[in-house]
PDB file of C-alpha atoms in Angstrom:
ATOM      1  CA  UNK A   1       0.000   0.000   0.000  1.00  0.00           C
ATOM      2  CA  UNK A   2       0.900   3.768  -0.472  1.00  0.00           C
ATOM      3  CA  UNK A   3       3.132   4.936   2.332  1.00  0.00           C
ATOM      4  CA  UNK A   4       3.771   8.713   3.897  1.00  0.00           C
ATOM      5  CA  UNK A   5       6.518   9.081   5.926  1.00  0.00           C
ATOM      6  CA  UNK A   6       6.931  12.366   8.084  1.00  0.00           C
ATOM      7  CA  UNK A   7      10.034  13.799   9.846  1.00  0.00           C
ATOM      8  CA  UNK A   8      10.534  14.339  12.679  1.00  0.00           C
ATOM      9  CA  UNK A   9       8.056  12.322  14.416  1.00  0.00           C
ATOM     10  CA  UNK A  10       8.788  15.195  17.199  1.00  0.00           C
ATOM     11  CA  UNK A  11      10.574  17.609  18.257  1.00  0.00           C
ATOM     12  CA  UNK A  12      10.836  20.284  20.855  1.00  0.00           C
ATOM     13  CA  UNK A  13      11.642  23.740  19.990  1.00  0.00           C
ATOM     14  CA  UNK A  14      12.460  26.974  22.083  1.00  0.00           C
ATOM     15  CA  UNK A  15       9.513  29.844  21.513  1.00  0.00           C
ATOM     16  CA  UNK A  16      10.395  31.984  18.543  1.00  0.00           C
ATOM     17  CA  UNK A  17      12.387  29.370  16.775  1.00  0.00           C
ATOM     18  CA  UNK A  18      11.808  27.848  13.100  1.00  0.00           C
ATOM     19  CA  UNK A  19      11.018  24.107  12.441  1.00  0.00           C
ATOM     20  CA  UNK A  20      10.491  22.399   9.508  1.00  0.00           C
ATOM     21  CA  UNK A  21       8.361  19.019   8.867  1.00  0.00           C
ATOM     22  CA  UNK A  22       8.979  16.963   5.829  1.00  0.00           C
ATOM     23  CA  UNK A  23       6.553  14.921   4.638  1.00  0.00           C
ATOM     24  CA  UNK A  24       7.368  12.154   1.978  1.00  0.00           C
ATOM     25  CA  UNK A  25       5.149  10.113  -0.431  1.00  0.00           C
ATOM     26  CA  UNK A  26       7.651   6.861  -0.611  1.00  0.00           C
ATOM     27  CA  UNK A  27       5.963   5.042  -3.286  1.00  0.00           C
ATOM     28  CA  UNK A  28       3.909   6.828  -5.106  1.00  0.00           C
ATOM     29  CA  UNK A  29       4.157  10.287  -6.956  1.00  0.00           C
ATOM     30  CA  UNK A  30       1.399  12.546  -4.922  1.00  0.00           C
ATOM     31  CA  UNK A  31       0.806  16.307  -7.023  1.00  0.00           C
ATOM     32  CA  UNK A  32      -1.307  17.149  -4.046  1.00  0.00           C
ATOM     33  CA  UNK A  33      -0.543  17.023  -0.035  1.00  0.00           C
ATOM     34  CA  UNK A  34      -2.538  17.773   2.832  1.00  0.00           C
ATOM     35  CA  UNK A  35      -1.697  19.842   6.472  1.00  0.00           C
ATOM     36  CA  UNK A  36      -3.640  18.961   9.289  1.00  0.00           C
ATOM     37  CA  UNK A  37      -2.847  20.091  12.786  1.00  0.00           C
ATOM     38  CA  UNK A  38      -4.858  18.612  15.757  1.00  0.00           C
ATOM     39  CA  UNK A  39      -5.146  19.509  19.630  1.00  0.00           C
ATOM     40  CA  UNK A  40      -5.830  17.373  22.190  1.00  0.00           C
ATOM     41  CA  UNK A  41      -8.923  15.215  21.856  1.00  0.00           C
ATOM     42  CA  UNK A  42     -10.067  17.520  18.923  1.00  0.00           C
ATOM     43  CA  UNK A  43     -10.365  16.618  15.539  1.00  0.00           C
ATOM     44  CA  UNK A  44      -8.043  16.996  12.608  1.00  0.00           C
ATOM     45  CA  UNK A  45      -8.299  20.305  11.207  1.00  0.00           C
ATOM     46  CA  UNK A  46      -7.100  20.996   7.827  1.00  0.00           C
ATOM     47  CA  UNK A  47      -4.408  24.145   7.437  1.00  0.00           C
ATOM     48  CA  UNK A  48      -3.568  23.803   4.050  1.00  0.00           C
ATOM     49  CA  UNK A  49      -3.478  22.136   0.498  1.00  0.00           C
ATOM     50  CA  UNK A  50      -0.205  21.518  -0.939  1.00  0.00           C
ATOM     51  CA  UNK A  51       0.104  21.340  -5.013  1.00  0.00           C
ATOM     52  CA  UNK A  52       3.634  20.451  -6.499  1.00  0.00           C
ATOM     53  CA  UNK A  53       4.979  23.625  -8.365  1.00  0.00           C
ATOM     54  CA  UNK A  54       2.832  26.081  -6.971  1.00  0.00           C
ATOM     55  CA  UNK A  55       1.368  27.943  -3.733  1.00  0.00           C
ATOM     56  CA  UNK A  56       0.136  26.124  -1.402  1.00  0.00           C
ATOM     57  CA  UNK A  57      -4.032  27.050  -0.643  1.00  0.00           C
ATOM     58  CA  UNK A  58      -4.102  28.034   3.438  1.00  0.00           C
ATOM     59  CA  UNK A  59      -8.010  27.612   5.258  1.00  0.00           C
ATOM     60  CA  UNK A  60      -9.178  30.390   6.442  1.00  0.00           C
ATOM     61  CA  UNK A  61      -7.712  31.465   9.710  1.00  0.00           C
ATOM     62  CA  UNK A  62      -4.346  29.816   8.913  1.00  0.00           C
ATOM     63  CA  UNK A  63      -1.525  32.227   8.536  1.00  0.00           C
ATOM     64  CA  UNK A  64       0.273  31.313   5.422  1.00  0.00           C
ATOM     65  CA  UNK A  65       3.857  33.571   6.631  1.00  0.00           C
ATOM     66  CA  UNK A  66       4.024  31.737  10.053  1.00  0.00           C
ATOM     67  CA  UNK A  67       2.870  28.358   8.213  1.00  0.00           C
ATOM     68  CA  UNK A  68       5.410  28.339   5.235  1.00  0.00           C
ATOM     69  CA  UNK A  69       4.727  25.554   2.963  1.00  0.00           C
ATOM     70  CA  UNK A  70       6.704  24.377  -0.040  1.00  0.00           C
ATOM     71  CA  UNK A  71       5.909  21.037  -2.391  1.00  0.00           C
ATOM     72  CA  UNK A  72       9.149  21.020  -4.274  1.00  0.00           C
ATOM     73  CA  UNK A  73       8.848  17.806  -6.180  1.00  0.00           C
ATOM     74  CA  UNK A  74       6.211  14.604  -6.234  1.00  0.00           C
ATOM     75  CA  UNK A  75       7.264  13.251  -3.371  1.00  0.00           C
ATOM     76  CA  UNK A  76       7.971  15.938  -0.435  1.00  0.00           C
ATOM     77  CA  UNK A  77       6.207  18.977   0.940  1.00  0.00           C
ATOM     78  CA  UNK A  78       7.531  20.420   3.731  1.00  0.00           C
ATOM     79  CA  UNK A  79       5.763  22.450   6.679  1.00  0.00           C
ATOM     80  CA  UNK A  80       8.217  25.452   8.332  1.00  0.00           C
ATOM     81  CA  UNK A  81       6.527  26.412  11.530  1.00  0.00           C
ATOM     82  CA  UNK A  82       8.103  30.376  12.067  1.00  0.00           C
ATOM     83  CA  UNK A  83       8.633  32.006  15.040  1.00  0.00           C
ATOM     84  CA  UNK A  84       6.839  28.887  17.037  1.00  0.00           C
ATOM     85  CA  UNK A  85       4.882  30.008  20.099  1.00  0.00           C
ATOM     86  CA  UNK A  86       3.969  27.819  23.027  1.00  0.00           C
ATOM     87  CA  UNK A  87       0.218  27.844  21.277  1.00  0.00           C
ATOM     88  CA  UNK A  88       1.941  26.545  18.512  1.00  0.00           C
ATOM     89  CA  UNK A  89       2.345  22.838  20.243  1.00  0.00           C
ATOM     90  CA  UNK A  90       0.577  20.304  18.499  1.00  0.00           C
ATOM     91  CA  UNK A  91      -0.098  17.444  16.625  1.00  0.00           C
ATOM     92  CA  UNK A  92       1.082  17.904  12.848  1.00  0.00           C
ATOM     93  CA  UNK A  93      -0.073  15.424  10.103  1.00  0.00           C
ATOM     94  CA  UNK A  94       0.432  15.212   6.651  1.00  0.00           C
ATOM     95  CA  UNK A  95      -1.195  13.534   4.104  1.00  0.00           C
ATOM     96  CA  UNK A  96      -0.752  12.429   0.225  1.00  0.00           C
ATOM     97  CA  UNK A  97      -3.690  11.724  -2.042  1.00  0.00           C
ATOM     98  CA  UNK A  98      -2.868   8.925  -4.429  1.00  0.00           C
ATOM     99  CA  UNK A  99      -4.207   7.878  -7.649  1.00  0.00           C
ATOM    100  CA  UNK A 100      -7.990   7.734  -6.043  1.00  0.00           C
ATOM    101  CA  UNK A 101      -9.538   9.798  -4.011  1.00  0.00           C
ATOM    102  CA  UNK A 102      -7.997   8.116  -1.270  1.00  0.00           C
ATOM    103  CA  UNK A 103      -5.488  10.325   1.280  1.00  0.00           C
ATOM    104  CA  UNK A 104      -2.604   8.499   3.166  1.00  0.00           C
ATOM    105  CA  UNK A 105      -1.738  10.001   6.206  1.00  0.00           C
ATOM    106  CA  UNK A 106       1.959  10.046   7.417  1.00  0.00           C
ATOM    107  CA  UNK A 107       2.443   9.194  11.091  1.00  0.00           C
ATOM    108  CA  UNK A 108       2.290  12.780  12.321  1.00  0.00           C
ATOM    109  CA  UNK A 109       4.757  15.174  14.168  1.00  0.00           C
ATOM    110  CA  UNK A 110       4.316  16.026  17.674  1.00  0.00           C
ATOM    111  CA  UNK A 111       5.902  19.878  18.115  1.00  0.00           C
ATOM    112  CA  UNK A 112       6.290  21.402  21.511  1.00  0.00           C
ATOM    113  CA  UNK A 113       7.445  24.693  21.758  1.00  0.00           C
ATOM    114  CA  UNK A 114       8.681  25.723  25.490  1.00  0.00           C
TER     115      UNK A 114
ATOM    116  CA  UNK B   1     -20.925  23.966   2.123  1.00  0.00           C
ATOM    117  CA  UNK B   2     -20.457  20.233   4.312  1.00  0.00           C
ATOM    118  CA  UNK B   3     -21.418  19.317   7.657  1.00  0.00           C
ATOM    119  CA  UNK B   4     -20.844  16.333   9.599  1.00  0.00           C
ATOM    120  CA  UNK B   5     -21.670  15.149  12.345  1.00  0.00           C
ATOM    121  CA  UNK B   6     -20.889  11.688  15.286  1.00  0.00           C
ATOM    122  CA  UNK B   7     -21.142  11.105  18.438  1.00  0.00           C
ATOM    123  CA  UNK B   8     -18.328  12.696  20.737  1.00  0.00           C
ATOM    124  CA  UNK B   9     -18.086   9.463  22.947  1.00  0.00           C
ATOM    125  CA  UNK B  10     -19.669   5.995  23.074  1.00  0.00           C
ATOM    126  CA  UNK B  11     -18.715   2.959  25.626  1.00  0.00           C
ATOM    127  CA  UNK B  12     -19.276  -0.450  24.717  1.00  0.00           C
ATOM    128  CA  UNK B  13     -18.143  -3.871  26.398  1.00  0.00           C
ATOM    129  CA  UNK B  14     -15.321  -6.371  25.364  1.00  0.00           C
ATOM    130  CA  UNK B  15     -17.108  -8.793  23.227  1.00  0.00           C
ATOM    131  CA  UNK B  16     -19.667  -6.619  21.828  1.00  0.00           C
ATOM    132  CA  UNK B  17     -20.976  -4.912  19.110  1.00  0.00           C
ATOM    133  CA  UNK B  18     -21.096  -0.804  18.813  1.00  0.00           C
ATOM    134  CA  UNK B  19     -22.714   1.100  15.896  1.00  0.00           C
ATOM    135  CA  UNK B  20     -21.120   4.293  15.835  1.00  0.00           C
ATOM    136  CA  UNK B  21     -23.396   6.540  13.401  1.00  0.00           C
ATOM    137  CA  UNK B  22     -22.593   9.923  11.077  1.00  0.00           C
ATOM    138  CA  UNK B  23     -24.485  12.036   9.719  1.00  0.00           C
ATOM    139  CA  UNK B  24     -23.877  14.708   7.050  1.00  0.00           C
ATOM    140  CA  UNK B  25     -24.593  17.498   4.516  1.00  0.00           C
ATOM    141  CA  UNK B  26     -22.875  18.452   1.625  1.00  0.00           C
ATOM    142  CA  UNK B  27     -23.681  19.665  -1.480  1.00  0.00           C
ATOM    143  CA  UNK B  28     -22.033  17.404  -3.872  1.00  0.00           C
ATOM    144  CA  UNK B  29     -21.656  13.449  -2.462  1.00  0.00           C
ATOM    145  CA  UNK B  30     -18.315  12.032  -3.546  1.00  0.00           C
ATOM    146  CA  UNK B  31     -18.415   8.824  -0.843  1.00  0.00           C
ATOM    147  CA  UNK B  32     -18.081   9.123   2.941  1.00  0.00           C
ATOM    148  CA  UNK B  33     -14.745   7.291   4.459  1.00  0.00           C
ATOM    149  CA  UNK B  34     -14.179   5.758   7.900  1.00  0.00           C
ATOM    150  CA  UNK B  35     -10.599   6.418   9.591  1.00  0.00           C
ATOM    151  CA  UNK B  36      -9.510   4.976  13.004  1.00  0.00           C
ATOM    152  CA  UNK B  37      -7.320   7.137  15.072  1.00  0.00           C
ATOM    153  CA  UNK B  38      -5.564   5.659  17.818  1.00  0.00           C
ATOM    154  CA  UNK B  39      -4.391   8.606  20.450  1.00  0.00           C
ATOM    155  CA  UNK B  40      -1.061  10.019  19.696  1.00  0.00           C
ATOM    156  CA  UNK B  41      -1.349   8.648  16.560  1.00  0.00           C
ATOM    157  CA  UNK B  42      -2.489   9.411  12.403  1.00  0.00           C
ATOM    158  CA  UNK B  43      -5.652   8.324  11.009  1.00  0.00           C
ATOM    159  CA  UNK B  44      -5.962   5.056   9.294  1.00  0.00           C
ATOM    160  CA  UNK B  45      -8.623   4.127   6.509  1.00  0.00           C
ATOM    161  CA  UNK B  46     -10.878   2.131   7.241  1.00  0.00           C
ATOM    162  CA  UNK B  47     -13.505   2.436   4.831  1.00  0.00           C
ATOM    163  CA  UNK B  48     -15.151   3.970   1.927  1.00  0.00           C
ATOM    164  CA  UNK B  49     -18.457   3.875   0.534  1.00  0.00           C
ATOM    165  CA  UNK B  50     -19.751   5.567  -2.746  1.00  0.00           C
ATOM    166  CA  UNK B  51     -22.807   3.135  -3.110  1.00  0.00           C
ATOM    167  CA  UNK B  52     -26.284   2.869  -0.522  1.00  0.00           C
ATOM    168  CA  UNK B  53     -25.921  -0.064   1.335  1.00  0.00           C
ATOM    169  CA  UNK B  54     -23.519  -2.301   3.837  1.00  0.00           C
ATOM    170  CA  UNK B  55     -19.721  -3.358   3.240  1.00  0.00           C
ATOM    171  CA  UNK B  56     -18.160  -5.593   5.155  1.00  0.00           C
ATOM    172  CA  UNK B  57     -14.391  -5.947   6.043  1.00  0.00           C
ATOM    173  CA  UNK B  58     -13.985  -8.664   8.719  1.00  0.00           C
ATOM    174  CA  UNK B  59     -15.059  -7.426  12.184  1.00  0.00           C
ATOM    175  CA  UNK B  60     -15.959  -3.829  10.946  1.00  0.00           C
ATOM    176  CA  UNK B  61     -18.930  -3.229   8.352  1.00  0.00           C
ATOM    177  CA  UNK B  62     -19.939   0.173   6.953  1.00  0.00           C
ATOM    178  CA  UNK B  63     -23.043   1.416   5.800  1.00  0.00           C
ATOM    179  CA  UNK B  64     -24.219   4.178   3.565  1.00  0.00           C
ATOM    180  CA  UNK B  65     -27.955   6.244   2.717  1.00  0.00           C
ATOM    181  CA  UNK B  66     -27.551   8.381   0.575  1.00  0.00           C
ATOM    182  CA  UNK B  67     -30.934   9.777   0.285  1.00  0.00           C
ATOM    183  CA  UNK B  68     -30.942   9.792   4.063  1.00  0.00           C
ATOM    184  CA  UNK B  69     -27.121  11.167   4.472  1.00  0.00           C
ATOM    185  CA  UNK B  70     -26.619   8.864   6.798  1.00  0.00           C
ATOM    186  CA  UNK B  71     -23.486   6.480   7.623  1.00  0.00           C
ATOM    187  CA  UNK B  72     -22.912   3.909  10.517  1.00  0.00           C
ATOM    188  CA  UNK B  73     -19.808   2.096  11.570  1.00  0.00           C
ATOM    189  CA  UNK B  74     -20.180  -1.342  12.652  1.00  0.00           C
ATOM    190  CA  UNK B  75     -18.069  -3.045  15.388  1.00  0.00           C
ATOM    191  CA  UNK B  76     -18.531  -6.601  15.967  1.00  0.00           C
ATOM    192  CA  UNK B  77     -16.678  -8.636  18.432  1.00  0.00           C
ATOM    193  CA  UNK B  78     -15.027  -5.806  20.152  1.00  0.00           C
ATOM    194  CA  UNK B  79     -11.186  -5.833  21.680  1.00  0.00           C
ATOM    195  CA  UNK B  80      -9.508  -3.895  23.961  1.00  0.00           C
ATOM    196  CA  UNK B  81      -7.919  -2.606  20.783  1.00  0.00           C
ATOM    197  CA  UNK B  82     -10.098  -1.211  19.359  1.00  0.00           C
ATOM    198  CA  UNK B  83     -10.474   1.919  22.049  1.00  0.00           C
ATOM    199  CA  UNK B  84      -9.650   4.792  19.152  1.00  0.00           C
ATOM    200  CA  UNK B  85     -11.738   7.312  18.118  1.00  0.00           C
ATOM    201  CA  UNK B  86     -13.378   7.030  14.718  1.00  0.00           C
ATOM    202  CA  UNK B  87     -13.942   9.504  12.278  1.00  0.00           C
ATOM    203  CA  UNK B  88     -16.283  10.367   9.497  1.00  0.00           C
ATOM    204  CA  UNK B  89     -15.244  12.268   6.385  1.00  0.00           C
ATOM    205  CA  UNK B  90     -16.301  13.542   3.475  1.00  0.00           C
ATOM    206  CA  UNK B  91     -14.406  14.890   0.148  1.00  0.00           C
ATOM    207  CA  UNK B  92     -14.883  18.280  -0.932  1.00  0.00           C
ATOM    208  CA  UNK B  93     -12.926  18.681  -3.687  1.00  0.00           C
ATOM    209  CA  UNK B  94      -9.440  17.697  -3.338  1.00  0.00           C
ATOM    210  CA  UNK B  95     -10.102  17.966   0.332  1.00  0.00           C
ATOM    211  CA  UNK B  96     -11.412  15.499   2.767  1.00  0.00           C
ATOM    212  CA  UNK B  97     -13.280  16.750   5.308  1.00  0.00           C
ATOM    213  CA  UNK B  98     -13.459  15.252   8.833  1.00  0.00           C
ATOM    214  CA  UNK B  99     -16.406  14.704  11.223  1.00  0.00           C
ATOM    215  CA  UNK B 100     -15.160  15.651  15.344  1.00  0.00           C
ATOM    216  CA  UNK B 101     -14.635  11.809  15.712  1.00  0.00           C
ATOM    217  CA  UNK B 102     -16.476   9.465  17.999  1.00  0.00           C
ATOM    218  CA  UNK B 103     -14.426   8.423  21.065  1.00  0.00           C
ATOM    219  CA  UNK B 104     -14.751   4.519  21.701  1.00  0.00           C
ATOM    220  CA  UNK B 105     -13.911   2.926  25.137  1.00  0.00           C
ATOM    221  CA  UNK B 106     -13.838  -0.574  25.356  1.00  0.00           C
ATOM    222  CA  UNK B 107     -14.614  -2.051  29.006  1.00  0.00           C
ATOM    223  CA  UNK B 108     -13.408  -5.249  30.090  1.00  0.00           C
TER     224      UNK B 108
END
């Protein structure tokens, strides 16, 4: 099956530091990748869409400077957290959407900014 | 625009069987998926139904109305494991759009 790798799974970060997420498609070419961030016992709430070769789209609410997103190629889009505040702790996930209309998720990263 | 909406928590016994139900509104239907999330961890796909009626995958069935918009979950033979919560989505677009998630616990 279609796999999505992210790194790091976490990391901890002092507050108004940068960190960047990578998330990979490993086997499969994926023009189009998916955000999510999620809080505690809430549900997954999508920041942005990713297309290879172009801006990413941001939901409304998201800041697209302090979320900086870049799809450079098929296979990896990256997520550059900027500045990272304390509120900024959370569950990150990516996913890829395959051939179908299917999305694979990667495993998630767990920031914590202190 | 969509709206969908589960249960926030359900409790069921070891053994048993839970239906956990969603229901939503959208304007264009594109199928309705099923993802377990296991705390601390990403979704996995369960499910994903396009046509009205019941699928089954071992232990776990799904069911779909579409003139209804209406989707269940169904848990047979329950495990310990199985304490996740479960959540309904829809696509919208290229997007997939996710219900709050039903929180299962399993009692022994």
């Amino acid at each position: 099956g279609a796999v999505v790798s992210q790194h790091p799974s976490w990391v901890i970060c002092k507050s108004g530091t940068s960190v960047k997420i990578e998330c990979r498609s490993l086997d499969f070419q994926a023009t189009t990748m998916f955000w999510y961030r999620q809080f505690p016992k809430q549900s997954l709430m999508l920041m942005a869409t990713s297309n290879e070769g172009s801006k990413a789209t941001y939901e409304q609410g998201v800041e697209k400077d302090k979320f900086l997103i870049n799809h450079a190629s098929l296979t990896l889009s990256t997520l550059t957290v900027t500045s990272a505040h304390p509120e900024d702790s959370s569950f990150y996930i990516c996913s890829a959407r395959g051939p179908s209309t299917e999305q694979y998720f990667g495993p998630g990263t767990r920031l914590t900014v202190t | 625009g969509q709206n969908i909406d589960q249960p926030t928590e359900m409790t069921a016994t070891e053994g048993a069987i839970v239906q956990i139900n969603c229901t939503y509104q959208t304007s264009g239907f594109n199928g309705l998926f099923w993802y377990q999330q296991h705390a601390g961890e990403a979704p996995t796909f369960l499910s994903y139904n396009v046509l009205d009626g019941l699928e089954e995958k071992g232990r776990f069935s799904s069911f779909l109305s579409r003139s209804k918009g209406y989707s269940y979950l169904l848990l047979k033979e329950l495990q310990m494991k199985d304490s996740a919560s479960y959540l309904c989505a829809i696509p919208s677009g290229d997007k997939i759009i996710f219900g709050k998630g039903t929180r299962l616990h399993i009692l022994p």
